[in-house]
Every structure is written in C-alpha cells, then in structure tokens.
mmCIF file with all atom_site columns, N, CA and C in Angstrom:
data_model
loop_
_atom_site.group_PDB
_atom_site.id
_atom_site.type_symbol
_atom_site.label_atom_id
_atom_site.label_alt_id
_atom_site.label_comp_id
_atom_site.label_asym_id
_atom_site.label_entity_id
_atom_site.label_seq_id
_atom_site.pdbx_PDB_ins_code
_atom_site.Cartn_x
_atom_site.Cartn_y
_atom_site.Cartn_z
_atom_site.occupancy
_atom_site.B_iso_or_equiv
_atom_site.pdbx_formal_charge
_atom_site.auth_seq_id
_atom_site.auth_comp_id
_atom_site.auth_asym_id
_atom_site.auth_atom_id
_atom_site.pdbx_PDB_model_num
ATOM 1   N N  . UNK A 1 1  ? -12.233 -11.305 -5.021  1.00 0.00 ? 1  UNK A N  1
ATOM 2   C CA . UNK A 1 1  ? -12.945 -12.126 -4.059  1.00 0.00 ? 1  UNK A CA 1
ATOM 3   C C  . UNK A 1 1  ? -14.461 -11.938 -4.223  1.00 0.00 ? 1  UNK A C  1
ATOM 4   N N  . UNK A 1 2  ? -15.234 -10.775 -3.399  1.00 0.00 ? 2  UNK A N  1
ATOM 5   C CA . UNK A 1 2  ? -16.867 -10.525 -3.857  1.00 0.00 ? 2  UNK A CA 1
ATOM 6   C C  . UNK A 1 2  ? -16.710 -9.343  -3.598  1.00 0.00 ? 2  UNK A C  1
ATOM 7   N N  . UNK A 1 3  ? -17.743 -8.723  -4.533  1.00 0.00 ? 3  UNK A N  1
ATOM 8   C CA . UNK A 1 3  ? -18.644 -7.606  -4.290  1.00 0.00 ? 3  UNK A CA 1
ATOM 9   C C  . UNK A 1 3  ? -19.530 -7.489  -3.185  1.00 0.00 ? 3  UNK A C  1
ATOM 10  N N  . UNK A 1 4  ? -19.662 -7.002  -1.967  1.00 0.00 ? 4  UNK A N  1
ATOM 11  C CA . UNK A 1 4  ? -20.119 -7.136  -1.124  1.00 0.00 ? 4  UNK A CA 1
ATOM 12  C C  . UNK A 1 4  ? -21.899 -5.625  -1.221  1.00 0.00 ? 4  UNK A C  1
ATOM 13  N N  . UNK A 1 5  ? -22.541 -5.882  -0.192  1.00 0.00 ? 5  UNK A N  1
ATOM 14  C CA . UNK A 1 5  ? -23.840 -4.889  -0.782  1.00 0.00 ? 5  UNK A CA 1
ATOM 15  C C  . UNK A 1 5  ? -23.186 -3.883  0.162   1.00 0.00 ? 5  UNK A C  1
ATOM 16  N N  . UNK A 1 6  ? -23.563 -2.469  -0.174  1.00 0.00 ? 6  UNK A N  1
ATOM 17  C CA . UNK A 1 6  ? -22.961 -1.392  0.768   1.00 0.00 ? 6  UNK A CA 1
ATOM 18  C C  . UNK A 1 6  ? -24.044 -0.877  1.128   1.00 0.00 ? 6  UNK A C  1
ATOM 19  N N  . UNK A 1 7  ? -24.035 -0.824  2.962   1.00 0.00 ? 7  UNK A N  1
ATOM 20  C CA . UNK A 1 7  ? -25.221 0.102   3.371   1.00 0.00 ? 7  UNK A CA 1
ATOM 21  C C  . UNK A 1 7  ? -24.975 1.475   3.509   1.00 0.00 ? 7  UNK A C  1
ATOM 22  N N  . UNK A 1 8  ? -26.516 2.024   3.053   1.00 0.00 ? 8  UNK A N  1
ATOM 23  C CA . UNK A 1 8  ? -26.812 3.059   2.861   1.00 0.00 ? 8  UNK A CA 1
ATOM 24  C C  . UNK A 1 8  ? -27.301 3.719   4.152   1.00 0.00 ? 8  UNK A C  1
ATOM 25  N N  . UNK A 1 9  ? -27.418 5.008   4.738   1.00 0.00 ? 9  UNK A N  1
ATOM 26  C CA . UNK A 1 9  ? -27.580 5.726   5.734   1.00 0.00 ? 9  UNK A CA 1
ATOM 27  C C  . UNK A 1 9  ? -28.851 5.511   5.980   1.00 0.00 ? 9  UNK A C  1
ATOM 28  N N  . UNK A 1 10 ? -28.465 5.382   7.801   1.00 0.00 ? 10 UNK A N  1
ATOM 29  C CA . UNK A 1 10 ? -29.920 4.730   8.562   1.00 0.00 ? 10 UNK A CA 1
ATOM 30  C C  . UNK A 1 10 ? -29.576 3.179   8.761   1.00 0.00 ? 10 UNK A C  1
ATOM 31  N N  . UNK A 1 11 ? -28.749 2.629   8.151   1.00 0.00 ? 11 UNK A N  1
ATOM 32  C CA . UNK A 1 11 ? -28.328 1.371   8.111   1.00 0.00 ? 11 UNK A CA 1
ATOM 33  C C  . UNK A 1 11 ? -27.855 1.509   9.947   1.00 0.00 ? 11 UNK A C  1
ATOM 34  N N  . UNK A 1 12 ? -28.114 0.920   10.884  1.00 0.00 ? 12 UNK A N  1
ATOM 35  C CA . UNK A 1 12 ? -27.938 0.308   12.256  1.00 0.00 ? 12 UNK A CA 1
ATOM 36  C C  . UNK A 1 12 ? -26.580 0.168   12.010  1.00 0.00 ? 12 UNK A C  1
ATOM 37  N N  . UNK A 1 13 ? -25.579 -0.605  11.168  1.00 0.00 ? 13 UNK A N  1
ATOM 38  C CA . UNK A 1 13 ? -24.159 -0.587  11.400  1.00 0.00 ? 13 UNK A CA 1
ATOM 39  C C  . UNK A 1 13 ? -23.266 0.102   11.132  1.00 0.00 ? 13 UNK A C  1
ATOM 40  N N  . UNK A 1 14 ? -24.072 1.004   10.255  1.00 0.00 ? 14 UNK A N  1
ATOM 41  C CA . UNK A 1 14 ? -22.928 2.217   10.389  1.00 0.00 ? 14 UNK A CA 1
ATOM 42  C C  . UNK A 1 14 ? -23.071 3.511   11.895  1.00 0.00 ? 14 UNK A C  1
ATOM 43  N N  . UNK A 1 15 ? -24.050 3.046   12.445  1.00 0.00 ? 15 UNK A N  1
ATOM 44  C CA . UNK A 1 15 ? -23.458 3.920   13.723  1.00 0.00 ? 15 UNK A CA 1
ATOM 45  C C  . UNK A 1 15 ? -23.370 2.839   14.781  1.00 0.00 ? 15 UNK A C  1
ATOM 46  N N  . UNK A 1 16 ? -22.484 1.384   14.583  1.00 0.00 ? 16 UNK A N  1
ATOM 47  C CA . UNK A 1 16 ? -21.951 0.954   15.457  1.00 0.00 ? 16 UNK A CA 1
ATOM 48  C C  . UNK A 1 16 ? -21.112 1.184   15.646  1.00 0.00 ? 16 UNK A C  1
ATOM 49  N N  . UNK A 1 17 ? -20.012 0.851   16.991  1.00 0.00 ? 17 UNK A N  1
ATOM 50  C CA . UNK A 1 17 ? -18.552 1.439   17.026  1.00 0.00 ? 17 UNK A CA 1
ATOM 51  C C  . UNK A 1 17 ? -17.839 -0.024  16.177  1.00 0.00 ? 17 UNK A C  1
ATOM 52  N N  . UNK A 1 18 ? -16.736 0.151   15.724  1.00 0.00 ? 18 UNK A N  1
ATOM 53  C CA . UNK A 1 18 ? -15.971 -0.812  15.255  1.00 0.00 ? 18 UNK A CA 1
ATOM 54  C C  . UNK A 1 18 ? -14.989 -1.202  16.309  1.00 0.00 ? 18 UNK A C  1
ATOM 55  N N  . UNK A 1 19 ? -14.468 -2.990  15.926  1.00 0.00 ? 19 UNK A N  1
ATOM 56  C CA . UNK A 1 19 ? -13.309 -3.244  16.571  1.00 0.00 ? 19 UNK A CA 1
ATOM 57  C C  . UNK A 1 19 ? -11.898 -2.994  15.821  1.00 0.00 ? 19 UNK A C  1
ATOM 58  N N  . UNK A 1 20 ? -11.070 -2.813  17.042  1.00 0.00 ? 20 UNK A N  1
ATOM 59  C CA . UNK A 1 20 ? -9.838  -2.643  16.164  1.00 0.00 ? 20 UNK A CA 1
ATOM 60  C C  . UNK A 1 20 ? -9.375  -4.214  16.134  1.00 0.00 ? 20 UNK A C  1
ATOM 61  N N  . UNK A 1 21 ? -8.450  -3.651  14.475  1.00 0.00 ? 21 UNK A N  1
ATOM 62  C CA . UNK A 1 21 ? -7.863  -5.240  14.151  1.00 0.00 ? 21 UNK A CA 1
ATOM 63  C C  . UNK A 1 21 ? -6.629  -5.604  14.910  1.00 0.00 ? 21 UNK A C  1
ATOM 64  N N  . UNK A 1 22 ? -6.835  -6.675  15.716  1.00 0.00 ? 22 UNK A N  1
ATOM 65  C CA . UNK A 1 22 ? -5.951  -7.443  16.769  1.00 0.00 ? 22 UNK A CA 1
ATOM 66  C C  . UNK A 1 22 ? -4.974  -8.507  15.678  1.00 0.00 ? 22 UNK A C  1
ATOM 67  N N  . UNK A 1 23 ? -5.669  -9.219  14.746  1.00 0.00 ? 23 UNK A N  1
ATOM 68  C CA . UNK A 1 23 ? -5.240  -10.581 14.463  1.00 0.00 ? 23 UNK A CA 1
ATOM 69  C C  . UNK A 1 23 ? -5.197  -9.996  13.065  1.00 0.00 ? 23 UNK A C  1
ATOM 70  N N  . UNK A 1 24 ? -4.103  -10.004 12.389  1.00 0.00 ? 24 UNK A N  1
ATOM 71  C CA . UNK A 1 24 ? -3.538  -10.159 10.339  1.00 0.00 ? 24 UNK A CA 1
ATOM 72  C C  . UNK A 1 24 ? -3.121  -11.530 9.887   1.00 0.00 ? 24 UNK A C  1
ATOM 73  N N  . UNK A 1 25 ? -4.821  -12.118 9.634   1.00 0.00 ? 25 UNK A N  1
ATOM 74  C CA . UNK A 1 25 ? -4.781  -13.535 9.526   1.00 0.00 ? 25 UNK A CA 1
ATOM 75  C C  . UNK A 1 25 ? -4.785  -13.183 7.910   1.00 0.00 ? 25 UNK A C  1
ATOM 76  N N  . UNK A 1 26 ? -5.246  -14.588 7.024   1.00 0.00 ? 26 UNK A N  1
ATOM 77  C CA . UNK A 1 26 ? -5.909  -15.051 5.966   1.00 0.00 ? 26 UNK A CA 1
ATOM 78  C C  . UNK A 1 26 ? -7.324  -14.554 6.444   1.00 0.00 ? 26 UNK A C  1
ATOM 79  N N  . UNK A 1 27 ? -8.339  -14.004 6.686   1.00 0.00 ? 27 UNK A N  1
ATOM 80  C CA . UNK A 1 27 ? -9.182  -14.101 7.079   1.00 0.00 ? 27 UNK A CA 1
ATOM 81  C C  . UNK A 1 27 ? -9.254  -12.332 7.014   1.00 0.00 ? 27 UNK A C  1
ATOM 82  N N  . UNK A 1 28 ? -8.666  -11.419 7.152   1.00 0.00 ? 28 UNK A N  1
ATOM 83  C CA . UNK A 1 28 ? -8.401  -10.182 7.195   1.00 0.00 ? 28 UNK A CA 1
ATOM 84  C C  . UNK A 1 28 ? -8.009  -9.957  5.653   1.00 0.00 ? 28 UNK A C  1
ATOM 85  N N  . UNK A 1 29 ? -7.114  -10.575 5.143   1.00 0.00 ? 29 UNK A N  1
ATOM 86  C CA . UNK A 1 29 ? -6.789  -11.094 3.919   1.00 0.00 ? 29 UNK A CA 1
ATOM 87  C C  . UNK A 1 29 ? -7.783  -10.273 2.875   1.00 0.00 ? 29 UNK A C  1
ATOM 88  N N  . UNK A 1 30 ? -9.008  -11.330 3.265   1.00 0.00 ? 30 UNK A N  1
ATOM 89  C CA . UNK A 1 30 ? -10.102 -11.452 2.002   1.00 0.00 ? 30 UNK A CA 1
ATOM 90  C C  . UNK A 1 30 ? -10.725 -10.333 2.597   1.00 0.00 ? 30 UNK A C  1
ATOM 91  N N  . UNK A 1 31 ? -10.934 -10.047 4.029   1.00 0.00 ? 31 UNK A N  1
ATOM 92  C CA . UNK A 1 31 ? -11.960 -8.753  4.188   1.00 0.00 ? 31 UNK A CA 1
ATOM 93  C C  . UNK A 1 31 ? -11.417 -7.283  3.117   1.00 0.00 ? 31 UNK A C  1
ATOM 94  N N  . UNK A 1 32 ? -9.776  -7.694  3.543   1.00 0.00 ? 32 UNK A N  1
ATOM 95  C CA . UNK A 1 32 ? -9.352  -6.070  2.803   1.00 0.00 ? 32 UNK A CA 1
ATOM 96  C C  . UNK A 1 32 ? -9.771  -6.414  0.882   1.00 0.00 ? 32 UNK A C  1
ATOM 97  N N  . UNK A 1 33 ? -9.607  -7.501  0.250   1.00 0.00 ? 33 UNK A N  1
ATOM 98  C CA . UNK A 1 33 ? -9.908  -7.555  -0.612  1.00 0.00 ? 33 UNK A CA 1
ATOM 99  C C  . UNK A 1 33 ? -11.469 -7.165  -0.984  1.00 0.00 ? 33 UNK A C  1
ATOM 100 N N  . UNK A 1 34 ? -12.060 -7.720  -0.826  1.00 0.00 ? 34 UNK A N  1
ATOM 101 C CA . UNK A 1 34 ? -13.740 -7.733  -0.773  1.00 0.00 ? 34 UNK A CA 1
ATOM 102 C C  . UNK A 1 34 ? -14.068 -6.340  -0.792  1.00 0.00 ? 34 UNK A C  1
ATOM 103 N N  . UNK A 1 35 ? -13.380 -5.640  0.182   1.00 0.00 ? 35 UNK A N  1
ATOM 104 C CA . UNK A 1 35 ? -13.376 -3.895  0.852   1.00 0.00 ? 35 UNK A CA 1
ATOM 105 C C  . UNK A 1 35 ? -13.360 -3.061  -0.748  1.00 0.00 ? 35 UNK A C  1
ATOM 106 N N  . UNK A 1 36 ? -11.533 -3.490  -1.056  1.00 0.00 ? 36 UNK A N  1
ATOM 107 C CA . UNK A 1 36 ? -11.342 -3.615  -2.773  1.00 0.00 ? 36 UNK A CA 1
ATOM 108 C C  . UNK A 1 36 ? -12.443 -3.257  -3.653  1.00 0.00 ? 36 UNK A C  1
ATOM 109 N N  . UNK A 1 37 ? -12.556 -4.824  -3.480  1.00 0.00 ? 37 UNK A N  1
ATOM 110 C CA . UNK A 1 37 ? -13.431 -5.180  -4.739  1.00 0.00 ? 37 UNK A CA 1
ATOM 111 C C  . UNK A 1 37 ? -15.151 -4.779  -4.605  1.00 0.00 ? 37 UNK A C  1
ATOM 112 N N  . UNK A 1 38 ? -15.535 -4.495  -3.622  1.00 0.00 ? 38 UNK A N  1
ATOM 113 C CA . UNK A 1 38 ? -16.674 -3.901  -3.433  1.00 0.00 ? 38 UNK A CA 1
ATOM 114 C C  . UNK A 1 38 ? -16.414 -2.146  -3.567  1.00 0.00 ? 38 UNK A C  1
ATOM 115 N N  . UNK A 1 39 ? -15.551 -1.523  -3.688  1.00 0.00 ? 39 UNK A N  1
ATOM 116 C CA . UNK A 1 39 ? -15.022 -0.138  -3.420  1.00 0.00 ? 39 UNK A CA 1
ATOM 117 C C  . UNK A 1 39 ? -14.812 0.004   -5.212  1.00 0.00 ? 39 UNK A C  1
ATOM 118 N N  . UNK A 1 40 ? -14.152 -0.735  -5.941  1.00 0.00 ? 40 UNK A N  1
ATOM 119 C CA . UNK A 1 40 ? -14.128 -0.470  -7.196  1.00 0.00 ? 40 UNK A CA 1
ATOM 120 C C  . UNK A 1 40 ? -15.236 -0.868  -8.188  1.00 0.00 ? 40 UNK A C  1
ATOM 121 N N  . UNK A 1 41 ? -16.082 -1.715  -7.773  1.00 0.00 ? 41 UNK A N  1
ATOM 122 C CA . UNK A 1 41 ? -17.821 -2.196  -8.390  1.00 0.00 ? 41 UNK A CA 1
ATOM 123 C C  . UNK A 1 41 ? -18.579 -0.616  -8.431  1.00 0.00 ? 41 UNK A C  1
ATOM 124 N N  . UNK A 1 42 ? -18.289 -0.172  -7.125  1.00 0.00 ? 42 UNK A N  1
ATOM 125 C CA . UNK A 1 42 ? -19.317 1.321   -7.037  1.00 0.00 ? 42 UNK A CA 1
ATOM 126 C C  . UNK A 1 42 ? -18.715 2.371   -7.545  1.00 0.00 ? 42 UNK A C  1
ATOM 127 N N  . UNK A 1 43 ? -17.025 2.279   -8.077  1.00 0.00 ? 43 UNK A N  1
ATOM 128 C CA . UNK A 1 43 ? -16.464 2.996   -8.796  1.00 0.00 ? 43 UNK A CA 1
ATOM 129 C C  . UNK A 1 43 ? -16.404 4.545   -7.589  1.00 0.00 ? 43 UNK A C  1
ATOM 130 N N  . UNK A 1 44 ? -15.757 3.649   -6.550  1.00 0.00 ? 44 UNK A N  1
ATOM 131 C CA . UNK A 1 44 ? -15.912 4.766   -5.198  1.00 0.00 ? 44 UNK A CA 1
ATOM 132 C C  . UNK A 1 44 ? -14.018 5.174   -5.467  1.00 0.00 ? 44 UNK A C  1
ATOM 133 N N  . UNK A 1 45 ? -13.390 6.064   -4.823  1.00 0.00 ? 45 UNK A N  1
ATOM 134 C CA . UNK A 1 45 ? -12.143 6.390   -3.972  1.00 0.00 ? 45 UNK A CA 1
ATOM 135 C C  . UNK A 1 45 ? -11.650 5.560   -2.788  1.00 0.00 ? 45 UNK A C  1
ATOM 136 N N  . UNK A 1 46 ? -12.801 5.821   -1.501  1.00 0.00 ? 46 UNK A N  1
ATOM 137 C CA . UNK A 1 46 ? -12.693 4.942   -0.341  1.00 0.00 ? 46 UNK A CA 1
ATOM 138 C C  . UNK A 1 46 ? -13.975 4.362   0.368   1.00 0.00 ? 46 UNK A C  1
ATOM 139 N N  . UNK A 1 47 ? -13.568 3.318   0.983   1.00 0.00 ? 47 UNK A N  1
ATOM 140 C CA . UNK A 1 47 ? -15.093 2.461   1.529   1.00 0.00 ? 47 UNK A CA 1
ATOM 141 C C  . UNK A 1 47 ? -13.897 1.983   2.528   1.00 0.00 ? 47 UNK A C  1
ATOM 142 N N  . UNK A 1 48 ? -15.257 1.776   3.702   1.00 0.00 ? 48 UNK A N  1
ATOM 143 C CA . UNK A 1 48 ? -14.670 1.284   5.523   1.00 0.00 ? 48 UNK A CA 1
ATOM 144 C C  . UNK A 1 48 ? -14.824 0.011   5.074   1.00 0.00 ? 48 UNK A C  1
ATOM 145 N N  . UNK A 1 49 ? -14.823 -0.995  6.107   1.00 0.00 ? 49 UNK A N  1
ATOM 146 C CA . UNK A 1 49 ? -15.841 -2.193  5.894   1.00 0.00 ? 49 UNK A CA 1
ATOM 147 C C  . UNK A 1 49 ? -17.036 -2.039  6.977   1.00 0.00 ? 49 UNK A C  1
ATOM 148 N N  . UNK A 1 50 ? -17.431 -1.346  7.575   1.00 0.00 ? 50 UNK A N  1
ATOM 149 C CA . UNK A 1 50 ? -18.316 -1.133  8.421   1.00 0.00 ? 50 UNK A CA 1
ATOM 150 C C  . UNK A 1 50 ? -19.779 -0.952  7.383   1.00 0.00 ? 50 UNK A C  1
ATOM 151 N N  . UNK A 1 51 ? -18.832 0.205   6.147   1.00 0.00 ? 51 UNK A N  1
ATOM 152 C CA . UNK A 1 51 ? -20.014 0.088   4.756   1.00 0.00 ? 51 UNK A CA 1
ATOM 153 C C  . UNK A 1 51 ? -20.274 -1.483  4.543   1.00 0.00 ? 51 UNK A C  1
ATOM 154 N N  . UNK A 1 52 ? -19.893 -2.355  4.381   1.00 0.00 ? 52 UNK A N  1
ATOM 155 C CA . UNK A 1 52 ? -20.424 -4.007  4.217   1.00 0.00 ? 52 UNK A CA 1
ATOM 156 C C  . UNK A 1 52 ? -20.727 -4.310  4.967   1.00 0.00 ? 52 UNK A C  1
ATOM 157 N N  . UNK A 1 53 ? -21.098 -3.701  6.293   1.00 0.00 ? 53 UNK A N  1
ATOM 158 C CA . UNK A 1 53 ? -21.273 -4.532  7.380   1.00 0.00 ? 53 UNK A CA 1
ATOM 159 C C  . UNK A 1 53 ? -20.635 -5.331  8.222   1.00 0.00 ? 53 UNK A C  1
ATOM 160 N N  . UNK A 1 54 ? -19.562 -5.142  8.052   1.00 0.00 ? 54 UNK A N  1
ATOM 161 C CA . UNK A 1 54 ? -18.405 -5.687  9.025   1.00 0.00 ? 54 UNK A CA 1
ATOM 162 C C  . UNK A 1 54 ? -17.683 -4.725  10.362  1.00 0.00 ? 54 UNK A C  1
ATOM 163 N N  . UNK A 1 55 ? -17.931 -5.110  11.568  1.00 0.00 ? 55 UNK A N  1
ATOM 164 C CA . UNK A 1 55 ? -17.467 -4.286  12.534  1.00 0.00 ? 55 UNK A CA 1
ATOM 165 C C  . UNK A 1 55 ? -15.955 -4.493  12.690  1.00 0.00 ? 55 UNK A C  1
ATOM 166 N N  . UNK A 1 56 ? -15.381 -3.755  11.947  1.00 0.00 ? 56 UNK A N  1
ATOM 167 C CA . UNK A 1 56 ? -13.998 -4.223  12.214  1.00 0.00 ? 56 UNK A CA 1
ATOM 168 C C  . UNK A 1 56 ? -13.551 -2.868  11.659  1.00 0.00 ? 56 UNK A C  1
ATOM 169 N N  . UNK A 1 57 ? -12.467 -2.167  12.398  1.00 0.00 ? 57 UNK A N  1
ATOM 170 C CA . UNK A 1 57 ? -12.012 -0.870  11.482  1.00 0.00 ? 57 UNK A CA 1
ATOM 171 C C  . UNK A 1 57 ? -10.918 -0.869  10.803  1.00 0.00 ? 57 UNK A C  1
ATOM 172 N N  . UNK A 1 58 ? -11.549 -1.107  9.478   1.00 0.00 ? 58 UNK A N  1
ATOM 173 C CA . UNK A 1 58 ? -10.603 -1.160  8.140   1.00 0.00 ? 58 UNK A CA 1
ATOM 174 C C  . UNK A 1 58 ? -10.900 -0.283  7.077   1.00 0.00 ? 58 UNK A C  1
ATOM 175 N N  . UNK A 1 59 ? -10.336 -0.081  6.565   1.00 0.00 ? 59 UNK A N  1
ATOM 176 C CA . UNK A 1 59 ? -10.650 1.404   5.543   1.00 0.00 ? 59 UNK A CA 1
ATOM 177 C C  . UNK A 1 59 ? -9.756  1.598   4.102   1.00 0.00 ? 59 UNK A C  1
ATOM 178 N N  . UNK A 1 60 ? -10.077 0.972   3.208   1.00 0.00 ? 60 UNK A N  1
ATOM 179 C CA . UNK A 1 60 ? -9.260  1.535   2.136   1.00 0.00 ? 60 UNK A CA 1
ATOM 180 C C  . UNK A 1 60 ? -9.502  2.301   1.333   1.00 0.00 ? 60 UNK A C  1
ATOM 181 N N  . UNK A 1 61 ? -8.578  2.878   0.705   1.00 0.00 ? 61 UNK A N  1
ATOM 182 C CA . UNK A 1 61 ? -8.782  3.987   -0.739  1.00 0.00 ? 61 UNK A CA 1
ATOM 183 C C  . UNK A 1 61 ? -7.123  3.835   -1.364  1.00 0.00 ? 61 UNK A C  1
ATOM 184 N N  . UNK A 1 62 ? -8.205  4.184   -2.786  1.00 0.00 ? 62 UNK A N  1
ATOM 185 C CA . UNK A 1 62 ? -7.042  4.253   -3.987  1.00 0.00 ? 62 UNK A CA 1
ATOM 186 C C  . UNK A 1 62 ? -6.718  5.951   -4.936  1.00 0.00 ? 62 UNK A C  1
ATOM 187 N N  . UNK A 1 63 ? -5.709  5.871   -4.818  1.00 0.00 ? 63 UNK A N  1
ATOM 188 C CA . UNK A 1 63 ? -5.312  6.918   -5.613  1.00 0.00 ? 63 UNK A CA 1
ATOM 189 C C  . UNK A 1 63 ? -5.141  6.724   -6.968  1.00 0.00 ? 63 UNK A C  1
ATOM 190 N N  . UNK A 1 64 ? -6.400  7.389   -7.876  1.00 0.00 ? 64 UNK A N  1
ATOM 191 C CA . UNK A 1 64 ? -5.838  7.445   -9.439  1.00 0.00 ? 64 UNK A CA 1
ATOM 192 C C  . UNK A 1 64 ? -4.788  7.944   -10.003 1.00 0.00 ? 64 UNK A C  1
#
C-alpha cells in the first residue's frame, strides 16, 4: 500500500492517547498494511501506527 513517514520523539502524537479499534472495516485493512509496509521500509521488528500518526491502537511486528 505506502510507506508512511515515522515520527520521531517530541513528535505531539506520540504522547497522544490512542483509540481502541471498534470497527474491522476495509479501511483498517490498509492501515494494518501501510503499518507493514512502513515497518519493513525502516527494516524495523515492530511499529504502532501512532508512529505514522494515526491515533488508533494498532501495533504490528514480524518474526524472522
């Protein structure tokens, strides 16, 4: 889907609180992807989406 930009500390949204996910639309879909695909660009383990700037608490990681 995209590479999204990841904020760095001091960034205002990472000490917002997040919402929890109510609704597992198409729309949640692409966030967890993006999460993905922005998480393997930086060649990370795990990324929130709160790192992209999204208030929503989602969180993935991959095991090599």
């Amino acid at each position: 889907m995209a590479v999204r930009p990841i904020r760095i500390i001091g960034d205002p949204a990472l000490h917002t609180p997040t919402r929890p996910v109510e609704v597992f639309d198409e729309a949640l879909e692409a966030l967890v992807q993006d999460v993905f695909d922005t998480m393997a660009a930086a060649e990370g383990v795990g990324l929130a989406a709160n790192q992209i700037g999204v208030d929503q608490r989602v969180f993935v990681y991959e095991i090599g």
